[in-house]
Structure formats: C-alpha cells, structure tokens
C-alpha cells in the first residue's frame, strides 16, 4: 500500500522523524506492507489498502496498452473502459476484484 505523510489536522508541521532519525517531509509518499497505526492522523492512504479484502488471484480484468500513452481495461479480453493514461491506472493492480469492477464502472467506454 502507498501512504503520504501529512500534518495533523489543524496544525502545521515540517514532517515526522523515522527510526533512522531522518525527517520525512510532509507530502513524502512511501510504500508500506500495512498501515502504520502508530502514526494515526499523520498519513493518508494513497492507494492499495488491502485491509478486509480478499487477494485477487485470477482477475477477469487486465490492462492493455493501446499506444500513444493510452491503455484500456479489458474483461475476458474485451475492452470495457475508455482510453486511460498511466496515471489514471496507478494502483489498479492492487485493487480487490470488487473495487476493480467499481473502477471500470466509473470509466466505462461510451456506448
């Protein structure tokens, strides 16, 4: 999962200090295995929270490059979304199957 360091609500801060004594500035993004609950209020989940979700082993959804910087999501080999840029698809592979279906619904191709 990916988190972003933030200042506590209503306070300004320059960051937090890691176990190595080095400061992590506000806005720093980190990949972590699980939510750092000891930092409650000092981070936000950017993508990939897997808490309470089953892992996706064989998804019906896949990302297929269409060239020109665009990709589409396919379901069982058929395109089901409009063209999306790489930034739009960041974290898609970490979503649960239920969240993937919701993402596809938000970005479905025009009929």
GROMACS .gro file of C-alpha atoms in nm:
model
  111
    1UNK     CA    1   0.000   0.000   0.000
    2UNK     CA    2   0.113   0.355  -0.059
    3UNK     CA    3   0.079   0.629   0.204
    4UNK     CA    4   0.151   1.004   0.205
    5UNK     CA    5   0.285   1.187   0.512
    6UNK     CA    6   0.063   1.480   0.620
    7UNK     CA    7   0.041   1.733   0.902
    8UNK     CA    8  -0.208   1.662   1.182
    9UNK     CA    9  -0.548   1.830   1.136
   10UNK     CA   10  -0.533   2.197   1.231
   11UNK     CA   11  -0.156   2.202   1.280
   12UNK     CA   12   0.137   2.291   1.062
   13UNK     CA   13   0.435   2.064   1.072
   14UNK     CA   14   0.756   2.012   0.883
   15UNK     CA   15   0.725   1.634   0.885
   16UNK     CA   16   0.793   1.329   1.101
   17UNK     CA   17   1.111   1.153   1.200
   18UNK     CA   18   1.179   0.794   1.102
   19UNK     CA   19   1.353   0.527   1.308
   20UNK     CA   20   1.683   0.634   1.149
   21UNK     CA   21   1.640   0.989   1.286
   22UNK     CA   22   1.591   1.140   0.941
   23UNK     CA   23   1.294   1.366   0.873
   24UNK     CA   24   1.023   1.262   0.627
   25UNK     CA   25   0.877   1.584   0.486
   26UNK     CA   26   0.504   1.649   0.452
   27UNK     CA   27   0.395   1.508   0.115
   28UNK     CA   28   0.651   1.226   0.112
   29UNK     CA   29   0.496   0.906  -0.029
   30UNK     CA   30   0.603   0.564   0.094
   31UNK     CA   31   0.522   0.204   0.007
   32UNK     CA   32   0.439   0.005   0.322
   33UNK     CA   33   0.318  -0.351   0.385
   34UNK     CA   34   0.046  -0.246   0.631
   35UNK     CA   35  -0.099   0.075   0.769
   36UNK     CA   36   0.130   0.235   1.030
   37UNK     CA   37  -0.134   0.268   1.301
   38UNK     CA   38   0.117   0.432   1.536
   39UNK     CA   39   0.108   0.733   1.300
   40UNK     CA   40  -0.271   0.785   1.306
   41UNK     CA   41  -0.355   1.132   1.175
   42UNK     CA   42  -0.007   1.178   1.024
   43UNK     CA   43  -0.063   0.993   0.695
   44UNK     CA   44  -0.326   0.919   0.435
   45UNK     CA   45  -0.362   0.609   0.222
   46UNK     CA   46  -0.292   0.697  -0.140
   47UNK     CA   47  -0.360   0.354  -0.293
   48UNK     CA   48  -0.366  -0.013  -0.232
   49UNK     CA   49  -0.532  -0.060   0.106
   50UNK     CA   50  -0.599  -0.432   0.129
   51UNK     CA   51  -0.746  -0.436   0.478
   52UNK     CA   52  -1.053  -0.662   0.492
   53UNK     CA   53  -1.029  -0.762   0.126
   54UNK     CA   54  -0.951  -1.092  -0.038
   55UNK     CA   55  -0.647  -1.104  -0.266
   56UNK     CA   56  -0.715  -1.120  -0.640
   57UNK     CA   57  -0.555  -1.433  -0.780
   58UNK     CA   58  -0.710  -1.464  -1.126
   59UNK     CA   59  -0.879  -1.141  -1.222
   60UNK     CA   60  -1.111  -1.117  -1.519
   61UNK     CA   61  -0.972  -0.764  -1.568
   62UNK     CA   62  -0.644  -0.676  -1.739
   63UNK     CA   63  -0.476  -0.355  -1.853
   64UNK     CA   64  -0.391  -0.349  -2.224
   65UNK     CA   65  -0.174  -0.082  -2.387
   66UNK     CA   66  -0.324   0.087  -2.691
   67UNK     CA   67  -0.019   0.301  -2.776
   68UNK     CA   68   0.018   0.676  -2.771
   69UNK     CA   69   0.032   0.670  -2.392
   70UNK     CA   70  -0.315   0.521  -2.356
   71UNK     CA   71  -0.437   0.189  -2.218
   72UNK     CA   72  -0.776   0.028  -2.169
   73UNK     CA   73  -0.902  -0.223  -1.917
   74UNK     CA   74  -1.032  -0.543  -2.067
   75UNK     CA   75  -1.260  -0.805  -1.915
   76UNK     CA   76  -1.214  -1.153  -2.053
   77UNK     CA   77  -1.025  -0.999  -2.348
   78UNK     CA   78  -1.289  -0.738  -2.442
   79UNK     CA   79  -1.225  -0.362  -2.383
   80UNK     CA   80  -1.460  -0.228  -2.114
   81UNK     CA   81  -1.318   0.122  -2.049
   82UNK     CA   82  -1.235   0.429  -2.249
   83UNK     CA   83  -0.868   0.509  -2.311
   84UNK     CA   84  -0.685   0.589  -1.987
   85UNK     CA   85  -0.340   0.732  -1.920
   86UNK     CA   86  -0.084   0.560  -1.698
   87UNK     CA   87  -0.156   0.798  -1.406
   88UNK     CA   88  -0.527   0.707  -1.421
   89UNK     CA   89  -0.440   0.339  -1.380
   90UNK     CA   90  -0.192   0.376  -1.092
   91UNK     CA   91  -0.282   0.124  -0.821
   92UNK     CA   92  -0.538  -0.065  -1.031
   93UNK     CA   93  -0.339  -0.387  -0.993
   94UNK     CA   94  -0.362  -0.360  -0.611
   95UNK     CA   95  -0.743  -0.329  -0.601
   96UNK     CA   96  -0.980  -0.605  -0.496
   97UNK     CA   97  -1.199  -0.757  -0.767
   98UNK     CA   98  -1.496  -0.561  -0.629
   99UNK     CA   99  -1.301  -0.234  -0.641
  100UNK     CA  100  -1.181  -0.314  -0.994
  101UNK     CA  101  -1.542  -0.354  -1.108
  102UNK     CA  102  -1.632  -0.018  -0.948
  103UNK     CA  103  -1.333   0.148  -1.119
  104UNK     CA  104  -1.439   0.004  -1.455
  105UNK     CA  105  -1.794   0.131  -1.400
  106UNK     CA  106  -1.660   0.484  -1.340
  107UNK     CA  107  -1.450   0.473  -1.658
  108UNK     CA  108  -1.665   0.260  -1.888
  109UNK     CA  109  -1.642   0.329  -2.257
  110UNK     CA  110  -1.914   0.524  -2.432
  111UNK     CA  111  -2.186   0.308  -2.577
   0.00000   0.00000   0.00000
